[in-house]
Amino acid sequence: MTDSFVTFNLQNYIAKITDFGLAKLGPAGGQSHVTTRVIGTYGYAAPEFVATGHLYVKSDVYGFGVVLLEMLTGKQALDTDRPTGKHNLVKWAKPFLFSKGKLKTIMDAMIEDQYSPKAAWQAAQLTLKCLKPNPNFRPSMKDVLEELEVIEAILEKKLKVFSYADLKSATKNFRHDTVVGEGGFGIVYKGWLDEKTLTPVRAGFGKVVAIKKLKPDSMQGILEWQSEVYFLGMLSHPNLVKLLGYCRDDDDKLLLVYEFMPKGSLNNHLFRRNPNLEPLSWNTRLKIAIGAARALAFLHASEKQVIYRDFKASHILLDRNYNAKISDFGLAKLGPYEGQSHVTTRVMGTSGYAAPEYVATGHLYVKSDVYGFGVVLLEMLTSMRAIDANRPTGQHNLVEFDLKFV
């Protein structure tokens, strides 16, 4: 625990905490706190520590909340030069955090019109949680981190709107030798764009991208295109494939432009569609599983909870270092709200991966994704497909067959 969490201990734009002179080892032997002489910086120290000398792990969370408040307002935690009643930032500003209208009046004037009101409101609500008088009611720093990551993700991303001519040029007129994949939605091409301007350049130069082109006769493809733009335009995470932009030139020319994933899909590696691929090592498989799990955990924890709905090996793409990124949000759904446990929707997805309760009822739960993740884990353990009619009778469905041995 550090009983001196203050802003001048954060240096550069990549934050690193310094000055551990007042840090203490946390409670041991089942104790909830340590008792110590009250020292630290006034205005940041948690009220229970100031009053009793009892230092809790969540006393740090209070200090973090004070710093969040400073970042929202651009004002110091304690400033005697401010008018009477405003010296202590927490006491003065805290009431303004309960109303969106009032929050706007205390936001840092130096960043006026440069921030998302929605993100600022969420940060204010997180600040209130951190500043709870009772440490038992404060979130853990793990919870705080997860909420901050969600806030970061909702910041509106600027997607480039491409012309059809630009993407045609970037793929050498959608030439067959630039095709890198094909699915129900359409065909994926490799293209080349300028690193800074994202304008088309000659093949082999600039930034390599993946360009997905809708099949013109696919009505479902139009809906999936809209879903991809919505979710990947809204969300950002290291384990989600990055959407760079899109093209809509009438309903028969719908395209999406993504970062390029040079190692292809997990599906290709597990089932050796390319005989030149080496089998994935156990450590690499575990690394991929962890990355994919982080992506799903992020989706499920976001403010607008997202159910991916079509989790499978072919939707897990790999960068040059085998870091996993989930792609293909065409079937994703916003999760339940207002106390509901599930959403009801038409049964779609891939046989063998879809959760049994969803297939039977159309009820889609957040944990329906967990079932699909379990199927992929089973594929990673066995290198056998979820469904394979070429296997002997009784072994077509991997889950039904292999769970007897797990």
C-alpha positions as a Python dict, from the first residue, in 0.01 Angstrom:
ca = {
    (1, 'M'): (0, 0, 0),
    (2, 'T'): (121, 354, -71),
    (3, 'D'): (-21, 615, 166),
    (4, 'S'): (101, 901, -55),
    (5, 'F'): (-70, 873, -394),
    (6, 'V'): (-39, 1222, -544),
    (7, 'T'): (-30, 1363, -894),
    (8, 'F'): (323, 1494, -896),
    (9, 'N'): (439, 1133, -862),
    (10, 'L'): (310, 1063, -1215),
    (11, 'Q'): (566, 1147, -1480),
    (12, 'N'): (548, 1161, -1861),
    (13, 'Y'): (245, 1043, -2056),
    (14, 'I'): (307, 678, -1966),
    (15, 'A'): (227, 688, -1596),
    (16, 'K'): (478, 536, -1355),
    (17, 'I'): (434, 565, -979),
    (18, 'T'): (742, 682, -786),
    (19, 'D'): (829, 772, -425),
    (20, 'F'): (762, 462, -219),
    (21, 'G'): (897, 624, 98),
    (22, 'L'): (564, 593, 279),
    (23, 'A'): (461, 255, 136),
    (24, 'K'): (363, -18, 383),
    (25, 'L'): (327, -393, 357),
    (26, 'G'): (-42, -481, 364),
    (27, 'P'): (-230, -658, 642),
    (28, 'A'): (-136, -1017, 723),
    (29, 'G'): (-283, -1303, 920),
    (30, 'G'): (-642, -1233, 821),
    (31, 'Q'): (-631, -870, 934),
    (32, 'S'): (-824, -610, 733),
    (33, 'H'): (-584, -323, 792),
    (34, 'V'): (-254, -214, 939),
    (35, 'T'): (-230, 50, 1210),
    (36, 'T'): (35, 316, 1165),
    (37, 'R'): (114, 677, 1239),
    (38, 'V'): (-90, 910, 1018),
    (39, 'I'): (139, 1052, 752),
    (40, 'G'): (87, 1133, 386),
    (41, 'T'): (-45, 1427, 190),
    (42, 'Y'): (-348, 1615, 316),
    (43, 'G'): (-632, 1613, 66),
    (44, 'Y'): (-540, 1270, -71),
    (45, 'A'): (-539, 1058, 247),
    (46, 'A'): (-849, 844, 302),
    (47, 'P'): (-1078, 964, 583),
    (48, 'E'): (-1058, 637, 780),
    (49, 'F'): (-678, 661, 784),
    (50, 'V'): (-680, 1024, 897),
    (51, 'A'): (-935, 952, 1171),
    (52, 'T'): (-799, 623, 1311),
    (53, 'G'): (-456, 546, 1167),
    (54, 'H'): (-609, 231, 1018),
    (55, 'L'): (-463, 182, 669),
    (56, 'Y'): (-658, -43, 430),
    (57, 'V'): (-568, -161, 80),
    (58, 'K'): (-865, 43, -38),
    (59, 'S'): (-723, 354, 126),
    (60, 'D'): (-516, 375, -194),
    (61, 'V'): (-837, 363, -396),
    (62, 'Y'): (-953, 681, -222),
    (63, 'G'): (-630, 857, -319),
    (64, 'F'): (-677, 738, -676),
    (65, 'G'): (-1026, 887, -671),
    (66, 'V'): (-884, 1223, -564),
    (67, 'V'): (-642, 1215, -857),
    (68, 'L'): (-929, 1128, -1094),
    (69, 'L'): (-1112, 1432, -961),
    (70, 'E'): (-806, 1649, -1024),
    (71, 'M'): (-789, 1517, -1380),
    (72, 'L'): (-1156, 1596, -1440),
    (73, 'T'): (-1139, 1948, -1298),
    (74, 'G'): (-780, 2058, -1355),
    (75, 'K'): (-773, 2170, -991),
    (76, 'Q'): (-544, 2064, -705),
    (77, 'A'): (-674, 1854, -418),
    (78, 'L'): (-595, 2131, -172),
    (79, 'D'): (-555, 2498, -261),
    (80, 'T'): (-591, 2774, -1),
    (81, 'D'): (-587, 3036, -278),
    (82, 'R'): (-934, 2924, -385),
    (83, 'P'): (-1236, 3100, -228),
    (84, 'T'): (-1360, 2991, 113),
    (85, 'G'): (-1547, 2661, 87),
    (86, 'K'): (-1345, 2550, -214),
    (87, 'H'): (-1007, 2486, -50),
    (88, 'N'): (-1064, 2109, -30),
    (89, 'L'): (-1143, 1979, -379),
    (90, 'V'): (-1327, 1665, -269),
    (91, 'K'): (-1557, 1848, -28),
    (92, 'W'): (-1633, 2121, -280),
    (93, 'A'): (-1655, 1928, -608),
    (94, 'K'): (-1807, 1597, -498),
    (95, 'P'): (-2169, 1725, -506),
    (96, 'F'): (-2122, 1827, -870),
    (97, 'L'): (-2051, 1466, -970),
    (98, 'F'): (-2412, 1356, -920),
    (99, 'S'): (-2555, 1556, -1212),
    (100, 'K'): (-2446, 1570, -1575),
    (101, 'G'): (-2538, 1937, -1591),
    (102, 'K'): (-2342, 2026, -1279),
    (103, 'L'): (-2046, 1812, -1385),
    (104, 'K'): (-2002, 2025, -1696),
    (105, 'T'): (-1957, 2336, -1479),
    (106, 'I'): (-1653, 2194, -1296),
    (107, 'M'): (-1479, 2022, -1588),
    (108, 'D'): (-1134, 2160, -1672),
    (109, 'A'): (-1190, 2465, -1893),
    (110, 'M'): (-862, 2391, -2073),
    (111, 'I'): (-1016, 2084, -2239),
    (112, 'E'): (-1357, 2235, -2314),
    (113, 'D'): (-1508, 2081, -2630),
    (114, 'Q'): (-1219, 1831, -2642),
    (115, 'Y'): (-1372, 1552, -2435),
    (116, 'S'): (-1663, 1311, -2467),
    (117, 'P'): (-1942, 1412, -2224),
    (118, 'K'): (-2041, 1046, -2200),
    (119, 'A'): (-1690, 937, -2105),
    (120, 'A'): (-1656, 1227, -1859),
    (121, 'W'): (-1981, 1128, -1689),
    (122, 'Q'): (-1866, 768, -1655),
    (123, 'A'): (-1532, 885, -1513),
    (124, 'A'): (-1722, 1102, -1264),
    (125, 'Q'): (-1930, 806, -1149),
    (126, 'L'): (-1614, 599, -1106),
    (127, 'T'): (-1462, 885, -906),
    (128, 'L'): (-1761, 880, -672),
    (129, 'K'): (-1716, 507, -615),
    (130, 'C'): (-1349, 557, -528),
    (131, 'L'): (-1435, 838, -284),
    (132, 'K'): (-1686, 637, -79),
    (133, 'P'): (-1631, 722, 292),
    (134, 'N'): (-1643, 353, 390),
    (135, 'P'): (-1349, 159, 237),
    (136, 'N'): (-1561, -158, 221),
    (137, 'F'): (-1783, 8, -39),
    (138, 'R'): (-1500, 124, -265),
    (139, 'P'): (-1412, -83, -572),
    (140, 'S'): (-1086, -273, -595),
    (141, 'M'): (-817, -128, -821),
    (142, 'K'): (-878, -422, -1054),
    (143, 'D'): (-1240, -311, -1085),
    (144, 'V'): (-1128, 50, -1132),
    (145, 'L'): (-892, -52, -1412),
    (146, 'E'): (-1165, -248, -1589),
    (147, 'E'): (-1402, 50, -1573),
    (148, 'L'): (-1135, 286, -1706),
    (149, 'E'): (-1069, 51, -1996),
    (150, 'V'): (-1439, 50, -2076),
    (151, 'I'): (-1445, 432, -2066),
    (152, 'E'): (-1149, 441, -2301),
    (153, 'A'): (-1329, 207, -2539),
    (154, 'I'): (-1645, 416, -2566),
    (155, 'L'): (-1454, 719, -2689),
    (156, 'E'): (-1571, 765, -3043),
    (157, 'K'): (-1317, 639, -3291),
    (158, 'K'): (-1265, 826, -3616),
    (159, 'L'): (-1317, 575, -3895),
    (160, 'K'): (-1202, 670, -4242),
    (161, 'V'): (-1466, 663, -4514),
    (162, 'F'): (-1303, 512, -4824),
    (163, 'S'): (-1419, 547, -5182),
    (164, 'Y'): (-1477, 230, -5380),
    (165, 'A'): (-1218, 348, -5631),
    (166, 'D'): (-954, 377, -5357),
    (167, 'L'): (-1010, 22, -5233),
    (168, 'K'): (-1021, -110, -5587),
    (169, 'S'): (-681, 51, -5644),
    (170, 'A'): (-542, -74, -5310),
    (171, 'T'): (-622, -437, -5404),
    (172, 'K'): (-503, -419, -5765),
    (173, 'N'): (-863, -423, -5888),
    (174, 'F'): (-956, -700, -5640),
    (175, 'R'): (-723, -935, -5821),
    (176, 'H'): (-746, -1304, -5735),
    (177, 'D'): (-386, -1318, -5612),
    (178, 'T'): (-471, -1068, -5335),
    (179, 'V'): (-743, -1291, -5184),
    (180, 'V'): (-653, -1402, -4830),
    (181, 'G'): (-984, -1551, -4716),
    (182, 'E'): (-1352, -1607, -4786),
    (183, 'G'): (-1660, -1656, -4570),
    (184, 'G'): (-2036, -1622, -4565),
    (185, 'F'): (-2009, -1243, -4558),
    (186, 'G'): (-1777, -1207, -4853),
    (187, 'I'): (-1417, -1217, -4970),
    (188, 'V'): (-1116, -1073, -4787),
    (189, 'Y'): (-837, -915, -4993),
    (190, 'K'): (-492, -790, -4906),
    (191, 'G'): (-443, -422, -4987),
    (192, 'W'): (-180, -151, -4950),
    (193, 'L'): (-239, 199, -4811),
    (194, 'D'): (-18, 492, -4720),
    (195, 'E'): (79, 477, -4350),
    (196, 'K'): (-37, 832, -4271),
    (197, 'T'): (-307, 924, -4523),
    (198, 'L'): (-453, 575, -4580),
    (199, 'T'): (-465, 646, -4952),
    (200, 'P'): (-389, 359, -5194),
    (201, 'V'): (-25, 292, -5283),
    (202, 'R'): (158, 45, -5503),
    (203, 'A'): (157, -319, -5387),
    (204, 'G'): (445, -392, -5153),
    (205, 'F'): (465, -37, -5019),
    (206, 'G'): (303, 138, -4725),
    (207, 'K'): (73, -33, -4477),
    (208, 'V'): (-73, -376, -4547),
    (209, 'V'): (-447, -397, -4471),
    (210, 'A'): (-726, -652, -4500),
    (211, 'I'): (-1025, -541, -4709),
    (212, 'K'): (-1347, -737, -4673),
    (213, 'K'): (-1589, -708, -4964),
    (214, 'L'): (-1956, -799, -4927),
    (215, 'K'): (-2104, -1051, -5165),
    (216, 'P'): (-2363, -845, -5360),
    (217, 'D'): (-2638, -1108, -5322),
    (218, 'S'): (-2606, -1141, -4943),
    (219, 'M'): (-2893, -969, -4755),
    (220, 'Q'): (-2756, -1105, -4426),
    (221, 'G'): (-2422, -956, -4529),
    (222, 'I'): (-2570, -604, -4523),
    (223, 'L'): (-2685, -653, -4163),
    (224, 'E'): (-2349, -800, -4067),
    (225, 'W'): (-2167, -508, -4232),
    (226, 'Q'): (-2372, -265, -4024),
    (227, 'S'): (-2301, -464, -3708),
    (228, 'E'): (-1927, -467, -3776),
    (229, 'V'): (-1916, -89, -3826),
    (230, 'Y'): (-2122, -31, -3512),
    (231, 'F'): (-1932, -256, -3272),
    (232, 'L'): (-1576, -217, -3400),
    (233, 'G'): (-1635, 156, -3446),
    (234, 'M'): (-1742, 179, -3083),
    (235, 'L'): (-1499, -62, -2916),
    (236, 'S'): (-1122, -63, -2884),
    (237, 'H'): (-906, -328, -2717),
    (238, 'P'): (-566, -488, -2791),
    (239, 'N'): (-738, -823, -2851),
    (240, 'L'): (-1001, -695, -3093),
    (241, 'V'): (-904, -655, -3457),
    (242, 'K'): (-881, -286, -3545),
    (243, 'L'): (-1128, -144, -3795),
    (244, 'L'): (-963, 138, -3992),
    (245, 'G'): (-1258, 242, -4203),
    (246, 'Y'): (-1533, 140, -4442),
    (247, 'C'): (-1689, 201, -4782),
    (248, 'R'): (-2059, 214, -4868),
    (249, 'D'): (-2122, 281, -5235),
    (250, 'D'): (-2488, 181, -5269),
    (251, 'D'): (-2598, -146, -5108),
    (252, 'D'): (-2406, -363, -5353),
    (253, 'K'): (-2065, -216, -5266),
    (254, 'L'): (-2008, -256, -4894),
    (255, 'L'): (-1650, -296, -4774),
    (256, 'L'): (-1458, -291, -4446),
    (257, 'V'): (-1089, -212, -4397),
    (258, 'Y'): (-899, -374, -4108),
    (259, 'E'): (-547, -402, -3980),
    (260, 'F'): (-378, -699, -4147),
    (261, 'M'): (-310, -1009, -3935),
    (262, 'P'): (-12, -1184, -4097),
    (263, 'K'): (-47, -1522, -3923),
    (264, 'G'): (-405, -1570, -4038),
    (265, 'S'): (-666, -1749, -3830),
    (266, 'L'): (-634, -1997, -3546),
    (267, 'N'): (-850, -2226, -3758),
    (268, 'N'): (-582, -2246, -4028),
    (269, 'H'): (-313, -2335, -3776),
    (270, 'L'): (-510, -2592, -3579),
    (271, 'F'): (-640, -2782, -3878),
    (272, 'R'): (-337, -2726, -4104),
    (273, 'R'): (-518, -2590, -4407),
    (274, 'N'): (-171, -2493, -4522),
    (275, 'P'): (55, -2800, -4498),
    (276, 'N'): (359, -2572, -4462),
    (277, 'L'): (237, -2445, -4123),
    (278, 'E'): (408, -2591, -3819),
    (279, 'P'): (181, -2725, -3542),
    (280, 'L'): (124, -2466, -3268),
    (281, 'S'): (325, -2532, -2952),
    (282, 'W'): (144, -2569, -2621),
    (283, 'N'): (278, -2234, -2498),
    (284, 'T'): (155, -2061, -2813),
    (285, 'R'): (-188, -2221, -2780),
    (286, 'L'): (-210, -2100, -2422),
    (287, 'K'): (-104, -1749, -2527),
    (288, 'I'): (-376, -1743, -2793),
    (289, 'A'): (-639, -1868, -2548),
    (290, 'I'): (-548, -1597, -2296),
    (291, 'G'): (-567, -1323, -2560),
    (292, 'A'): (-906, -1442, -2684),
    (293, 'A'): (-1031, -1467, -2325),
    (294, 'R'): (-927, -1107, -2262),
    (295, 'A'): (-1127, -998, -2565),
    (296, 'L'): (-1445, -1173, -2450),
    (297, 'A'): (-1400, -1052, -2092),
    (298, 'F'): (-1372, -696, -2225),
    (299, 'L'): (-1689, -730, -2433),
    (300, 'H'): (-1883, -871, -2140),
    (301, 'A'): (-1762, -597, -1902),
    (302, 'S'): (-1825, -300, -2132),
    (303, 'E'): (-2090, -42, -2041),
    (304, 'K'): (-2308, -167, -2324),
    (305, 'Q'): (-2251, -534, -2260),
    (306, 'V'): (-2176, -717, -2585),
    (307, 'I'): (-2248, -1084, -2656),
    (308, 'Y'): (-2022, -1198, -2939),
    (309, 'R'): (-2251, -1491, -3037),
    (310, 'D'): (-2026, -1658, -3296),
    (311, 'F'): (-1703, -1742, -3115),
    (312, 'K'): (-1498, -1994, -3315),
    (313, 'A'): (-1142, -2065, -3425),
    (314, 'S'): (-1181, -1901, -3767),
    (315, 'H'): (-1273, -1571, -3599),
    (316, 'I'): (-955, -1561, -3392),
    (317, 'L'): (-685, -1388, -3597),
    (318, 'L'): (-315, -1385, -3512),
    (319, 'D'): (-57, -1112, -3554),
    (320, 'R'): (308, -1182, -3632),
    (321, 'N'): (373, -1263, -3263),
    (322, 'Y'): (69, -1492, -3231),
    (323, 'N'): (-128, -1238, -3028),
    (324, 'A'): (-497, -1322, -3067),
    (325, 'K'): (-753, -1070, -3192),
    (326, 'I'): (-1123, -1142, -3234),
    (327, 'S'): (-1271, -1040, -3568),
    (328, 'D'): (-1611, -1070, -3741),
    (329, 'F'): (-1869, -892, -3525),
    (330, 'G'): (-2147, -950, -3776),
    (331, 'L'): (-2360, -1156, -3535),
    (332, 'A'): (-2272, -969, -3213),
    (333, 'K'): (-2561, -847, -2999),
    (334, 'L'): (-2596, -595, -2720),
    (335, 'G'): (-2646, -785, -2397),
    (336, 'P'): (-2947, -787, -2162),
    (337, 'Y'): (-3041, -472, -1972),
    (338, 'E'): (-3282, -351, -1703),
    (339, 'G'): (-3233, -661, -1493),
    (340, 'Q'): (-3290, -911, -1774),
    (341, 'S'): (-3078, -1226, -1780),
    (342, 'H'): (-3079, -1280, -2156),
    (343, 'V'): (-3184, -1147, -2494),
    (344, 'T'): (-3414, -1340, -2725),
    (345, 'T'): (-3312, -1356, -3089),
    (346, 'R'): (-3324, -1573, -3397),
    (347, 'V'): (-3084, -1865, -3363),
    (348, 'M'): (-2776, -1795, -3573),
    (349, 'G'): (-2412, -1886, -3550),
    (350, 'T'): (-2209, -2196, -3625),
    (351, 'S'): (-2320, -2549, -3544),
    (352, 'G'): (-2095, -2711, -3287),
    (353, 'Y'): (-2004, -2382, -3119),
    (354, 'A'): (-2348, -2245, -3027),
    (355, 'A'): (-2455, -2299, -2664),
    (356, 'P'): (-2732, -2560, -2617),
    (357, 'E'): (-2969, -2320, -2435),
    (358, 'Y'): (-2943, -2077, -2727),
    (359, 'V'): (-3005, -2344, -2990),
    (360, 'A'): (-3304, -2480, -2796),
    (361, 'T'): (-3476, -2154, -2699),
    (362, 'G'): (-3321, -1857, -2880),
    (363, 'H'): (-3229, -1718, -2538),
    (364, 'L'): (-2884, -1567, -2562),
    (365, 'Y'): (-2691, -1521, -2237),
    (366, 'V'): (-2354, -1357, -2178),
    (367, 'K'): (-2230, -1701, -2077),
    (368, 'S'): (-2342, -1843, -2411),
    (369, 'D'): (-2009, -1702, -2531),
    (370, 'V'): (-1834, -1898, -2256),
    (371, 'Y'): (-1967, -2220, -2406),
    (372, 'G'): (-1823, -2128, -2747),
    (373, 'F'): (-1493, -2048, -2579),
    (374, 'G'): (-1498, -2394, -2421),
    (375, 'V'): (-1547, -2554, -2762),
    (376, 'V'): (-1245, -2364, -2899),
    (377, 'L'): (-1038, -2473, -2597),
    (378, 'L'): (-1135, -2832, -2676),
    (379, 'E'): (-1027, -2783, -3037),
    (380, 'M'): (-696, -2640, -2916),
    (381, 'L'): (-640, -2942, -2692),
    (382, 'T'): (-725, -3198, -2960),
    (383, 'S'): (-663, -3024, -3296),
    (384, 'M'): (-999, -3172, -3398),
    (385, 'R'): (-1283, -2968, -3548),
    (386, 'A'): (-1600, -2900, -3349),
    (387, 'I'): (-1804, -3071, -3622),
    (388, 'D'): (-1657, -3319, -3867),
    (389, 'A'): (-1883, -3557, -4060),
    (390, 'N'): (-1574, -3747, -4180),
    (391, 'R'): (-1509, -3884, -3831),
    (392, 'P'): (-1661, -4222, -3733),
    (393, 'T'): (-2025, -4242, -3625),
    (394, 'G'): (-2063, -4109, -3271),
    (395, 'Q'): (-1761, -3881, -3308),
    (396, 'H'): (-1900, -3617, -3547),
    (397, 'N'): (-1967, -3369, -3264),
    (398, 'L'): (-1642, -3303, -3079),
    (399, 'V'): (-1806, -3192, -2754),
    (400, 'E'): (-2036, -3493, -2727),
    (401, 'F'): (-1750, -3729, -2809),
    (402, 'D'): (-1456, -3578, -2623),
    (403, 'L'): (-1627, -3478, -2299),
    (404, 'K'): (-1634, -3848, -2214),
    (405, 'F'): (-1256, -3828, -2188),
    (406, 'V'): (-1216, -3490, -2017),
}
